[in-house]
XYZ file of C-alpha atoms in Angstrom:
750
model
C -78.724 -80.827 -57.327
C -75.717 -80.080 -55.105
C -75.305 -76.577 -53.809
C -72.840 -74.330 -55.633
C -70.579 -71.992 -53.663
C -68.578 -68.928 -54.663
C -64.857 -68.502 -54.270
C -63.665 -65.683 -52.037
C -61.623 -63.552 -54.424
C -58.281 -62.277 -53.113
C -57.914 -64.987 -50.448
C -55.928 -68.228 -50.186
C -55.657 -70.984 -47.544
C -53.987 -69.817 -44.354
C -51.096 -72.159 -43.440
C -49.832 -70.323 -40.393
C -51.270 -69.172 -37.102
C -54.068 -66.583 -36.948
C -52.682 -63.215 -35.803
C -55.634 -60.777 -35.882
C -57.173 -60.541 -32.394
C -60.771 -60.712 -33.627
C -59.973 -63.777 -35.757
C -58.535 -65.541 -32.720
C -61.541 -64.567 -30.573
C -63.939 -65.804 -33.250
C -62.173 -69.168 -33.538
C -62.427 -69.621 -29.781
C -66.130 -68.673 -29.840
C -66.807 -71.048 -32.772
C -65.200 -73.898 -30.824
C -67.710 -73.301 -28.014
C -70.760 -72.820 -30.299
C -72.290 -76.113 -31.431
C -74.320 -74.358 -34.187
C -71.261 -73.002 -36.011
C -68.705 -75.206 -37.737
C -65.323 -73.890 -38.920
C -64.555 -75.206 -42.427
C -61.559 -73.204 -43.595
C -59.191 -70.393 -42.607
C -58.067 -67.958 -45.323
C -55.675 -65.026 -45.575
C -55.573 -62.115 -48.017
C -53.327 -62.399 -51.089
C -53.668 -58.725 -52.025
C -51.385 -57.215 -49.411
C -54.285 -56.211 -47.173
C -54.126 -57.207 -43.529
C -57.214 -59.463 -43.555
C -58.177 -62.994 -42.489
C -61.335 -64.963 -43.279
C -63.120 -67.811 -41.537
C -65.429 -69.948 -43.700
C -68.183 -71.459 -41.556
C -71.476 -73.319 -41.757
C -74.104 -71.728 -39.499
C -76.995 -73.869 -38.299
C -80.306 -72.307 -37.304
C -82.863 -75.011 -36.553
C -85.736 -72.536 -36.299
C -85.497 -71.481 -39.960
C -88.558 -72.949 -41.711
C -87.686 -75.533 -44.368
C -89.745 -73.793 -47.024
C -89.467 -70.155 -46.053
C -90.567 -67.622 -48.687
C -87.150 -65.992 -49.142
C -85.208 -69.241 -49.702
C -82.783 -69.305 -46.766
C -81.346 -72.654 -45.665
C -79.901 -74.247 -42.567
C -76.989 -74.480 -42.537
C -75.840 -71.462 -44.554
C -72.220 -71.227 -45.615
C -70.725 -67.866 -44.744
C -67.329 -66.217 -44.804
C -66.426 -63.996 -41.841
C -63.808 -61.511 -43.042
C -61.748 -59.795 -40.330
C -59.704 -56.670 -41.048
C -56.838 -55.272 -39.019
C -57.492 -52.363 -36.715
C -60.573 -53.670 -34.964
C -62.516 -50.445 -35.492
C -65.411 -52.124 -37.304
C -67.265 -55.446 -37.072
C -66.139 -58.289 -39.337
C -67.858 -58.566 -42.702
C -70.154 -61.560 -43.240
C -70.481 -62.834 -46.833
C -72.961 -65.423 -48.106
C -71.028 -67.999 -50.145
C -73.994 -69.818 -51.719
C -74.302 -68.829 -55.397
C -78.081 -68.646 -55.277
C -78.260 -66.833 -51.945
C -81.453 -64.761 -52.210
C -81.519 -60.982 -52.752
C -83.286 -60.236 -49.487
C -83.586 -56.958 -47.628
C -80.812 -55.644 -45.365
C -77.847 -56.521 -47.547
C -74.840 -54.276 -48.065
C -73.872 -53.151 -51.553
C -71.486 -55.524 -53.354
C -70.367 -55.720 -57.007
C -72.297 -58.041 -59.292
C -71.049 -61.651 -59.156
C -69.479 -61.317 -55.714
C -70.888 -62.823 -52.492
C -73.756 -60.919 -50.907
C -72.917 -59.063 -47.697
C -75.200 -59.353 -44.655
C -76.183 -56.045 -43.052
C -76.127 -57.097 -39.400
C -76.259 -53.760 -37.571
C -78.242 -50.547 -37.768
C -75.851 -48.553 -35.551
C -72.568 -46.902 -36.601
C -69.449 -49.068 -36.455
C -67.985 -47.245 -33.464
C -71.150 -47.745 -31.455
C -71.232 -51.456 -32.289
C -67.591 -51.999 -31.338
C -68.025 -50.522 -27.878
C -69.770 -53.730 -26.789
C -68.740 -56.197 -29.530
C -67.706 -59.708 -28.543
C -67.165 -62.775 -30.701
C -69.924 -64.920 -29.063
C -72.466 -62.089 -29.425
C -71.405 -61.652 -33.048
C -72.140 -65.310 -33.863
C -75.563 -65.022 -32.224
C -76.188 -61.867 -34.230
C -75.597 -63.824 -37.469
C -78.084 -66.495 -36.389
C -80.607 -63.790 -35.440
C -80.253 -62.183 -38.887
C -80.821 -65.510 -40.662
C -83.848 -66.412 -38.552
C -85.542 -62.981 -38.733
C -84.940 -62.762 -42.474
C -86.368 -66.239 -43.086
C -89.526 -65.303 -41.155
C -89.882 -61.910 -42.834
C -89.616 -60.043 -39.522
C -86.166 -58.486 -39.821
C -87.671 -55.366 -41.403
C -90.159 -54.182 -38.771
C -93.582 -52.933 -39.781
C -92.900 -49.516 -38.263
C -89.417 -49.271 -39.802
C -88.937 -46.951 -42.818
C -89.288 -48.633 -46.182
C -86.305 -50.395 -47.646
C -85.700 -48.375 -50.793
C -84.831 -50.225 -53.997
C -81.364 -48.874 -54.743
C -78.222 -48.155 -52.788
C -76.878 -44.635 -52.567
C -74.062 -43.777 -54.950
C -71.177 -41.349 -55.041
C -73.148 -39.040 -57.328
C -75.903 -36.695 -56.208
C -78.592 -34.679 -57.935
C -80.077 -31.959 -55.717
C -83.591 -30.832 -56.601
C -85.170 -27.583 -55.351
C -87.478 -27.553 -52.340
C -90.410 -26.404 -54.479
C -89.757 -29.015 -57.176
C -93.362 -30.265 -57.301
C -94.692 -26.713 -57.690
C -92.126 -25.857 -60.362
C -93.176 -28.910 -62.378
C -96.662 -27.479 -62.701
C -95.420 -24.364 -64.476
C -95.548 -24.560 -68.248
C -93.255 -21.533 -68.667
C -90.256 -23.298 -67.104
C -88.051 -26.218 -68.050
C -85.417 -28.055 -66.033
C -81.721 -28.509 -66.622
C -78.860 -29.834 -64.481
C -75.486 -28.236 -63.815
C -72.408 -29.319 -61.897
C -71.517 -27.652 -58.614
C -67.841 -26.825 -58.201
C -65.664 -28.257 -56.884
C -66.818 -31.311 -58.770
C -65.380 -33.872 -56.353
C -65.541 -33.988 -52.593
C -64.636 -37.264 -50.889
C -65.658 -39.148 -54.012
C -68.971 -37.338 -54.347
C -69.978 -35.229 -57.335
C -73.058 -33.049 -57.155
C -75.464 -31.845 -59.822
C -78.050 -29.171 -59.126
C -81.444 -29.243 -60.829
C -82.339 -25.736 -61.966
C -85.046 -24.043 -64.024
C -84.962 -21.727 -67.012
C -87.679 -20.038 -68.997
C -89.026 -22.049 -71.916
C -87.475 -20.787 -75.136
C -84.216 -19.719 -73.504
C -81.601 -21.514 -75.574
C -78.562 -20.065 -73.769
C -78.312 -22.608 -70.974
C -74.995 -24.121 -69.915
C -76.162 -27.386 -68.458
C -77.454 -30.864 -69.142
C -80.895 -31.777 -70.419
C -83.209 -33.632 -68.055
C -85.984 -36.195 -68.486
C -88.248 -36.440 -65.432
C -90.310 -39.635 -65.443
C -93.073 -40.558 -62.995
C -93.096 -44.343 -62.579
C -95.913 -46.630 -61.436
C -95.653 -47.766 -57.782
C -93.277 -50.608 -56.919
C -93.090 -52.846 -53.825
C -90.198 -52.604 -51.393
C -87.603 -55.345 -51.723
C -83.909 -55.976 -51.486
C -81.595 -53.145 -52.385
C -79.331 -53.375 -55.379
C -76.811 -51.304 -57.260
C -77.913 -49.842 -60.578
C -75.682 -51.441 -63.238
C -73.338 -49.319 -65.304
C -75.199 -49.533 -68.656
C -78.644 -48.322 -69.639
C -79.646 -51.811 -70.743
C -78.623 -53.393 -67.469
C -80.486 -50.640 -65.601
C -83.556 -51.361 -67.730
C -83.289 -55.074 -66.865
C -83.098 -54.347 -63.141
C -86.096 -52.018 -63.320
C -87.999 -54.571 -65.421
C -87.723 -57.014 -62.511
C -89.633 -54.410 -60.519
C -92.274 -54.020 -63.207
C -90.953 -50.865 -64.888
C -90.283 -50.447 -68.628
C -87.463 -47.895 -68.664
C -87.080 -47.770 -72.454
C -90.755 -47.097 -73.075
C -91.065 -44.454 -70.358
C -87.916 -42.681 -71.478
C -88.857 -42.852 -75.154
C -92.236 -41.235 -74.487
C -90.645 -38.491 -72.428
C -88.065 -37.673 -75.100
C -90.702 -37.762 -77.820
C -92.550 -34.963 -76.035
C -89.437 -32.856 -75.413
C -88.297 -32.196 -78.983
C -89.233 -28.944 -80.695
C -92.120 -29.405 -83.175
C -89.982 -27.998 -85.995
C -87.013 -30.186 -85.146
C -83.594 -29.424 -83.682
C -80.043 -29.471 -84.980
C -77.620 -32.130 -83.790
C -74.675 -29.771 -84.148
C -73.552 -28.434 -80.766
C -75.968 -30.663 -78.829
C -75.079 -31.713 -75.281
C -72.948 -34.817 -74.879
C -74.617 -35.929 -71.627
C -78.156 -36.272 -70.319
C -79.861 -36.825 -66.959
C -82.765 -39.247 -66.551
C -84.621 -38.818 -63.264
C -87.083 -41.489 -62.129
C -89.715 -40.886 -59.449
C -90.616 -44.295 -58.022
C -93.384 -44.549 -55.375
C -92.583 -47.425 -53.012
C -95.242 -49.551 -51.256
C -94.771 -51.787 -48.250
C -96.676 -54.668 -49.873
C -98.679 -55.273 -53.080
C -101.890 -53.253 -53.194
C -100.855 -50.953 -50.335
C -100.645 -47.193 -50.877
C -97.177 -45.725 -51.506
C -95.420 -44.546 -48.360
C -92.320 -42.994 -49.875
C -90.933 -41.999 -53.218
C -87.390 -42.842 -54.167
C -85.953 -40.649 -56.819
C -83.097 -42.015 -58.896
C -81.034 -40.218 -61.525
C -78.997 -41.740 -64.360
C -76.323 -39.666 -66.067
C -75.937 -40.976 -69.631
C -72.851 -40.771 -71.806
C -74.772 -39.168 -74.688
C -77.006 -36.127 -74.991
C -80.768 -35.967 -75.342
C -80.900 -35.958 -79.152
C -78.474 -38.853 -79.518
C -80.319 -40.829 -76.845
C -83.667 -40.142 -78.544
C -82.273 -41.418 -81.850
C -81.041 -44.634 -80.246
C -84.380 -45.220 -78.491
C -86.424 -44.597 -81.636
C -88.081 -41.428 -80.318
C -86.430 -39.240 -82.984
C -85.452 -39.554 -86.620
C -82.550 -37.842 -88.380
C -82.393 -35.990 -91.681
C -78.828 -34.776 -92.252
C -78.029 -32.783 -89.096
C -81.669 -32.133 -88.265
C -83.515 -34.201 -85.646
C -87.288 -34.598 -85.798
C -89.977 -36.354 -83.813
C -90.273 -39.953 -85.049
C -93.798 -41.012 -86.030
C -93.540 -44.476 -87.621
C -96.672 -46.422 -88.404
C -97.518 -48.844 -85.643
C -95.778 -46.901 -82.903
C -92.238 -46.005 -81.912
C -90.070 -49.102 -81.579
C -86.475 -48.736 -80.339
C -83.669 -50.421 -82.174
C -82.449 -53.099 -79.765
C -78.757 -52.810 -79.016
C -78.268 -49.179 -79.998
C -79.129 -47.949 -76.507
C -78.534 -50.893 -74.173
C -74.732 -50.580 -74.179
C -74.760 -46.875 -73.272
C -72.749 -46.209 -70.129
C -74.623 -44.625 -67.229
C -73.618 -43.168 -63.878
C -76.310 -43.516 -61.193
C -76.904 -40.559 -58.880
C -78.875 -40.325 -55.670
C -81.521 -37.596 -55.780
C -81.515 -35.306 -52.753
C -84.374 -32.956 -51.937
C -83.418 -29.455 -50.886
C -85.326 -28.922 -47.632
C -88.562 -26.936 -47.669
C -89.971 -25.105 -44.659
C -91.538 -28.290 -43.304
C -88.242 -30.171 -43.634
C -86.347 -27.337 -41.953
C -88.791 -27.525 -39.040
C -88.371 -31.292 -38.776
C -84.584 -31.063 -38.898
C -84.576 -28.277 -36.306
C -87.264 -29.798 -34.046
C -89.203 -26.538 -34.398
C -92.452 -27.036 -32.464
C -94.731 -24.906 -34.662
C -94.705 -23.475 -38.206
C -94.877 -19.869 -37.097
C -96.805 -17.049 -38.752
C -97.791 -17.376 -42.394
C -97.375 -13.625 -42.839
C -94.766 -12.027 -40.602
C -93.006 -8.666 -40.713
C -89.603 -7.962 -39.207
C -88.888 -4.260 -38.707
C -85.178 -3.537 -38.634
C -82.638 -5.692 -40.466
C -79.576 -4.716 -38.474
C -77.225 -6.983 -36.544
C -79.884 -8.532 -34.330
C -82.641 -8.553 -36.949
C -80.486 -10.240 -39.589
C -79.329 -12.925 -37.143
C -82.867 -13.628 -35.936
C -84.011 -13.925 -39.538
C -81.153 -16.335 -40.237
C -82.131 -18.522 -37.260
C -85.854 -18.501 -38.040
C -85.189 -19.238 -41.723
C -83.092 -22.303 -40.893
C -85.750 -23.395 -38.400
C -88.444 -23.120 -41.087
C -90.365 -20.713 -38.850
C -92.478 -18.003 -40.450
C -92.709 -16.391 -43.878
C -91.066 -12.994 -43.653
C -91.363 -9.496 -45.046
C -88.316 -7.408 -44.116
C -88.689 -3.654 -43.600
C -85.599 -1.450 -43.276
C -84.512 1.808 -44.873
C -80.782 1.536 -44.132
C -78.041 0.030 -46.295
C -75.079 -2.227 -45.519
C -71.956 -0.278 -44.566
C -68.467 -1.800 -44.392
C -68.348 -1.756 -40.570
C -71.673 -3.648 -40.408
C -69.925 -6.815 -41.587
C -68.489 -7.302 -38.092
C -71.953 -8.082 -36.720
C -74.368 -8.348 -39.654
C -75.323 -11.467 -41.603
C -74.449 -9.698 -44.890
C -71.293 -10.361 -46.920
C -68.731 -8.003 -48.410
C -70.296 -8.169 -51.876
C -73.493 -6.755 -50.357
C -71.932 -3.546 -49.030
C -74.036 -0.678 -50.317
C -77.130 -2.822 -50.777
C -80.241 -2.183 -48.666
C -80.158 -4.292 -45.518
C -83.658 -5.533 -46.285
C -82.510 -6.785 -49.694
C -79.393 -8.399 -48.229
C -81.543 -10.310 -45.734
C -83.995 -11.305 -48.467
C -81.071 -12.789 -50.408
C -80.012 -14.695 -47.293
C -83.448 -16.299 -46.945
C -83.625 -17.170 -50.643
C -80.155 -18.732 -50.617
C -81.027 -20.909 -47.613
C -84.376 -22.017 -49.029
C -83.078 -22.229 -52.578
C -86.019 -20.413 -54.123
C -86.765 -16.867 -55.199
C -89.617 -15.216 -53.371
C -88.958 -17.037 -50.084
C -88.949 -13.609 -48.428
C -89.911 -10.067 -49.381
C -87.916 -6.881 -48.858
C -89.407 -3.413 -48.391
C -86.779 -0.681 -48.440
C -88.620 1.931 -46.404
C -88.932 3.469 -42.964
C -91.471 1.455 -40.969
C -92.606 4.684 -39.297
C -93.451 6.290 -42.642
C -97.223 6.431 -42.517
C -97.330 7.419 -46.179
C -95.668 4.198 -47.342
C -98.392 2.083 -48.894
C -96.131 -0.977 -49.006
C -95.362 -0.776 -45.294
C -98.982 -0.155 -44.387
C -100.191 -3.077 -46.489
C -97.574 -5.423 -45.019
C -98.463 -4.488 -41.451
C -102.187 -4.736 -42.132
C -101.852 -8.263 -43.582
C -99.374 -9.589 -40.999
C -100.013 -12.233 -38.368
C -96.960 -11.145 -36.361
C -94.745 -8.054 -36.389
C -91.308 -8.269 -34.771
C -89.579 -4.978 -34.023
C -85.786 -5.247 -34.136
C -85.151 -1.540 -34.705
C -82.778 0.380 -32.482
C -85.065 3.203 -31.374
C -88.410 3.499 -29.638
C -90.040 5.144 -32.659
C -91.749 2.139 -34.200
C -92.877 0.386 -30.976
C -94.516 3.545 -29.685
C -96.047 4.517 -33.014
C -97.481 1.089 -33.750
C -98.963 0.836 -30.251
C -101.554 3.347 -31.354
C -102.245 1.746 -34.726
C -105.405 -0.051 -35.753
C -103.464 -3.023 -37.131
C -104.517 -6.254 -35.502
C -101.234 -8.151 -35.837
C -99.602 -9.173 -32.597
C -96.355 -7.272 -32.025
C -93.091 -8.154 -30.355
C -90.061 -5.996 -29.669
C -86.590 -7.433 -29.105
C -83.351 -5.642 -28.401
C -79.867 -5.953 -26.945
C -78.559 -3.812 -24.135
C -75.711 -1.423 -24.991
C -72.973 -3.526 -23.403
C -74.127 -6.662 -25.217
C -74.615 -8.582 -21.977
C -78.394 -8.338 -21.866
C -81.386 -8.801 -24.123
C -85.114 -8.181 -23.787
C -88.336 -9.558 -25.279
C -91.580 -7.620 -25.104
C -94.495 -9.591 -26.538
C -98.063 -8.377 -26.800
C -100.948 -10.686 -26.035
C -102.833 -12.068 -29.015
C -105.737 -9.663 -28.495
C -103.331 -6.688 -28.280
C -104.801 -5.548 -25.005
C -101.287 -5.057 -23.614
C -99.390 -3.249 -26.346
C -95.695 -2.501 -26.642
C -96.226 0.943 -25.121
C -97.383 -0.420 -21.780
C -94.922 -3.342 -21.867
C -92.073 -0.858 -22.321
C -93.205 1.109 -19.261
C -93.519 -2.031 -17.127
C -90.051 -3.135 -18.235
C -88.685 0.202 -16.984
C -90.489 -0.229 -13.661
C -88.829 -3.647 -13.295
C -85.443 -1.996 -13.894
C -86.194 0.434 -11.061
C -87.555 -2.114 -8.592
C -85.497 -5.275 -9.238
C -81.850 -5.854 -8.315
C -80.963 -7.021 -11.828
C -82.032 -3.635 -13.175
C -79.171 -1.915 -11.410
C -76.703 -2.660 -14.201
C -78.946 -3.954 -16.993
C -78.578 -0.864 -19.221
C -75.018 0.031 -18.285
C -73.198 1.636 -21.169
C -76.183 3.474 -22.635
C -75.535 6.498 -24.810
C -78.473 8.606 -23.847
C -82.133 8.657 -24.658
C -82.343 5.429 -26.638
C -83.595 2.537 -24.565
C -83.023 -0.285 -26.968
C -79.785 -0.333 -28.633
C -77.534 2.441 -29.268
C -75.439 -0.750 -29.055
C -76.312 -2.152 -32.445
C -75.719 0.828 -34.708
C -73.181 3.014 -32.978
C -69.773 1.770 -34.048
C -68.024 3.423 -31.113
C -69.116 0.406 -29.061
C -67.120 -2.781 -29.433
C -69.684 -5.567 -29.459
C -68.598 -9.054 -30.600
C -70.757 -10.917 -33.070
C -70.762 -13.839 -30.647
C -72.817 -11.751 -28.205
C -75.321 -10.930 -30.925
C -75.592 -14.597 -31.914
C -75.887 -15.824 -28.322
C -78.731 -13.472 -27.483
C -80.364 -13.923 -30.877
C -80.506 -17.686 -30.286
C -82.292 -17.174 -26.969
C -84.700 -14.601 -28.377
C -85.438 -16.723 -31.459
C -86.235 -19.819 -29.394
C -88.384 -17.940 -26.902
C -90.456 -16.184 -29.542
C -91.043 -19.494 -31.346
C -92.441 -20.991 -28.157
C -94.320 -17.967 -26.859
C -95.928 -17.211 -30.227
C -98.463 -19.995 -29.652
C -99.261 -18.763 -26.140
C -101.992 -16.103 -25.924
C -100.650 -14.061 -23.022
C -98.297 -11.083 -23.109
C -94.725 -11.454 -21.854
C -91.805 -9.387 -20.629
C -88.532 -11.276 -20.377
C -84.977 -10.103 -19.864
C -81.721 -12.040 -19.939
C -78.232 -11.382 -18.648
C -75.319 -13.327 -20.070
C -71.928 -13.465 -18.396
C -69.350 -13.517 -21.221
C -66.703 -14.833 -18.825
C -68.548 -18.062 -18.004
C -71.318 -18.182 -20.626
C -73.947 -18.476 -17.889
C -77.358 -16.902 -18.558
C -79.886 -15.531 -16.086
C -83.508 -15.007 -17.072
C -85.866 -12.501 -15.471
C -89.629 -12.768 -15.968
C -91.596 -9.598 -15.356
C -95.322 -9.854 -14.506
C -97.574 -8.088 -17.017
C -100.446 -5.848 -15.915
C -103.362 -4.620 -17.984
C -103.091 -1.024 -19.206
C -105.060 1.948 -17.957
C -105.639 4.881 -20.322
C -106.942 8.313 -19.323
C -107.661 11.220 -21.663
C -106.870 14.615 -20.230
C -107.622 17.225 -22.858
C -105.202 16.839 -25.759
C -102.979 14.592 -23.632
C -103.401 10.810 -23.397
C -101.982 9.428 -20.164
C -100.994 5.760 -19.907
C -100.379 3.697 -16.798
C -101.292 0.150 -15.719
C -103.116 -1.815 -13.070
C -99.879 -2.844 -11.383
C -98.937 0.780 -10.782
C -102.406 1.580 -9.423
C -102.067 -1.315 -6.962
C -98.672 0.019 -5.854
C -100.132 3.483 -5.238
C -102.945 2.070 -3.118
C -100.409 0.141 -1.038
C -98.342 3.295 -0.498
C -101.503 5.114 0.592
C -102.424 2.314 3.009
C -99.004 2.454 4.725
C -99.589 6.057 5.910
C -103.287 5.934 6.755
C -105.015 7.755 8.284
C -102.493 10.407 7.200
C -101.948 11.530 3.661
C -98.855 10.559 1.663
C -97.297 11.325 -1.682
C -94.223 11.559 -3.860
C -92.900 12.018 -7.376
C -94.437 10.635 -10.584
C -91.912 9.050 -12.963
C -92.352 8.509 -16.670
C -91.829 10.192 -20.003
C -93.563 12.329 -22.595
C -93.931 11.460 -26.260
C -95.086 14.715 -27.772
C -95.007 13.230 -31.290
C -97.961 11.123 -30.225
C -99.480 13.494 -27.645
C -98.893 10.980 -24.865
C -97.497 10.757 -21.371
C -96.612 7.392 -19.868
C -96.411 6.946 -16.104
C -93.812 4.286 -15.334
C -93.428 4.383 -11.558
C -93.613 6.561 -8.461
C -91.121 7.501 -5.780
C -92.247 7.125 -2.153
C -92.252 10.158 0.139
C -88.760 11.341 1.145
C -87.931 10.974 4.862
C -88.362 14.690 5.565
C -91.945 14.779 4.169
C -94.800 16.001 6.425
C -97.887 13.800 6.795
C -101.192 14.583 8.510
C -104.865 13.618 8.143
C -105.610 16.737 6.135
C -102.316 17.720 4.568
C -99.155 16.383 2.863
C -95.953 18.254 2.076
C -93.329 16.326 0.106
C -89.778 16.601 1.382
C -86.507 16.660 -0.599
C -84.077 14.546 1.424
C -82.352 12.023 -0.857
C -84.675 12.907 -3.723
C -81.956 14.110 -6.069
C -79.966 10.908 -5.544
C -83.044 8.745 -6.119
C -83.966 10.639 -9.255
C -80.427 10.374 -10.634
C -80.512 6.607 -10.085
C -83.831 6.396 -11.944
C -82.333 8.127 -14.949
C -79.167 6.039 -14.836
C -80.987 2.725 -14.695
C -83.330 3.600 -17.560
C -80.808 5.205 -19.877
C -82.233 8.724 -19.267
C -85.615 7.682 -20.619
C -87.640 7.920 -17.407
C -87.831 11.325 -15.751
C -90.069 13.693 -13.838
C -93.770 13.825 -14.837
C -95.382 15.422 -11.810
C -96.567 14.622 -8.294
C -98.861 12.131 -6.610
C -100.522 12.220 -3.204
C -103.267 10.398 -1.337
C -106.412 11.530 0.455
C -107.403 10.327 3.950
C -110.126 7.751 4.711
C -113.605 8.631 3.532
C -112.381 11.041 0.867
C -112.447 10.588 -2.907
C -109.717 11.522 -5.382
C -111.446 14.771 -6.279
C -109.198 17.846 -6.269
C -109.351 20.144 -3.262
C -108.611 23.889 -3.599
C -105.089 23.174 -2.323
C -104.687 20.447 -4.959
C -105.776 22.823 -7.682
C -103.269 25.405 -6.474
C -100.516 22.750 -6.469
C -101.331 21.780 -10.063
C -101.154 25.441 -11.078
C -97.706 25.838 -9.461
C -96.454 22.586 -10.989
C -97.586 23.705 -14.446
C -95.692 26.955 -14.057
C -92.621 25.020 -13.055
C -92.800 22.768 -16.119
C -93.445 25.740 -18.427
C -89.714 26.372 -18.739
C -89.456 23.082 -20.639
C -92.816 23.552 -22.389
C -94.104 20.260 -20.995
C -97.453 19.412 -19.415
C -97.458 18.261 -15.791
C -99.527 15.461 -14.264
C -101.081 15.336 -10.827
C -102.285 11.961 -9.545
C -104.551 11.626 -6.500
C -105.382 8.335 -4.757
C -108.707 8.415 -2.906
C -110.728 5.980 -0.821
C -112.227 4.162 -3.790
C -110.809 5.804 -6.892
C -107.710 7.222 -8.510
C -107.762 10.366 -10.623
C -105.366 12.074 -12.984
C -105.184 15.811 -13.660
C -103.009 17.485 -16.281
C -101.880 21.104 -16.427
C -99.967 23.075 -19.029
C -99.147 26.748 -19.496
C -100.406 27.819 -22.912
C -98.801 30.864 -24.459
């Protein structure tokens, strides 16, 4: 039987000269290619600037009896459009050309279109030539005939082409389906049309709630099907059923059973029923028969009638006046052929709203983060970090903050104007839920994290895997450093001028807590060149961000976002590392350049001196021993720097000043001088935002002597205590001996 070929609609024989550059190039390439024969030249009759070349393409390597039914030669039409911004279209002119994989979507009855490239058109055209294009056609024919065009490691070829309609389902769709107290409906998202696309959103409502403005939904789980060529779903329910039947699915039976189960046992009234309905099919797709499903394609059909009308046509329901009841005929429910097949349908692609795992994949997030995390402080920085971590799918968050959104916060906060007056914790919870599309994606606790009487706060901290402090004072970091909670803590903050940011991260065992990391950060400010201007613009005694809350400072949101991005990325990566970390960054807003400063972390040292707990670290002890060694065999000494926290009964030693130049050193005595001391002390306070100040004195003992107090040392401590009595503060004396280091505290008690 002779082969039958299709006519190319909208084209007629071309009597004149070819004028499209790609058409001319293709004709020249065909003349040089012995496997391609030019049969006819056509031009468009529909006003479009297009030309077509009808050719026979030989490919001797195509097996005579290949399983897909390709032939050699194959008659093809190469359609060239003006502009040259996309490759020519290749159409198969044989009427019985097989429905193989890697075809483009074409209307029924028209020639099938070969899908020759995987890359975008612009990428293809950067290196496109006519000879390479002809070889690409031969490659497609050969690979398809041998069944190797679709590689084994390539994603499955799904059964149906995407359409201009979309149905978006929630990220927790599978979990929601398990709940018997909920039912699904679909509603349009406005604006209804965007570049030819209309979107429906699948939502849930409590069972029994009749006041729902939306479309009914039938969700049908289909048996697995095998991957094959893609096709368009036809425009009627009957034609759709025929296409699915070729894949082994009985649409009418599956839909009828689903509708039969949906109707109310006591019947429903047809009056006021919906005039449209959504049928959603879940189709597992296998690579080959008998193989396990690798993907599930979901397909939605929007019907031109509502659920009750559709159920009547399919034989699932029966009608008595205006009442619709479940149909229970003897011998089973049999649809009336013809009453449903002609129903118009609009196919819609089903899109999954991303869950946490999908967010991580889309964001290339290297780890899932903590399953139970607490963020303390939902201000400008905290809200932006939460936004970044939410979109990265990192962590499940409880938000603790006692403040509310004020109008001026909108300049730097993630909240919106309709949230002014709401608690910041609640506003951030809403943000997380809107991104993830599900209620309960985050939890808000409107409370002060330092309130030890708050059971909600205490329970959240006790259950957490990670606690991130984004507050703007030192209250929480210092308080929680003495807590028994086992969760690893981090503290992040911006510097007052918005140019710097800092991350303090405890080790997983919480040996180095925020208290000691804070002190070592201050020592880095005093000893490193970058610390000279790191806290410029501070307002006083707050180390970590009078910048974020005080509206007298003009801080652009871009600075918050820039630093938040760095902090968010670093915490994601460092969370899986067991060691503690101190990192600081400086960003130049003029150039956008960023400098990073890593500060070594030293293990803490804690000494109890009566009611006072004194904190220092191994790094400071090493520094003191080095200062002692420089002056041996003479004694040496200087000023102790740090701060008191009388709320917690603590004193923290941050650093020491070396002996001033006018100090007197001998093997049995040391007298500290004063030259340049006031200037050095003023610089200490400036660099640390007035946090670090005078704590007392340190001195060393000569070789062979321990750190035990001498009578002179005891007298010095007494005089120092009297001097500090005016401020009501205890004083600390530190002595470095041959093999040990000792602390002594003194305080005048009224």
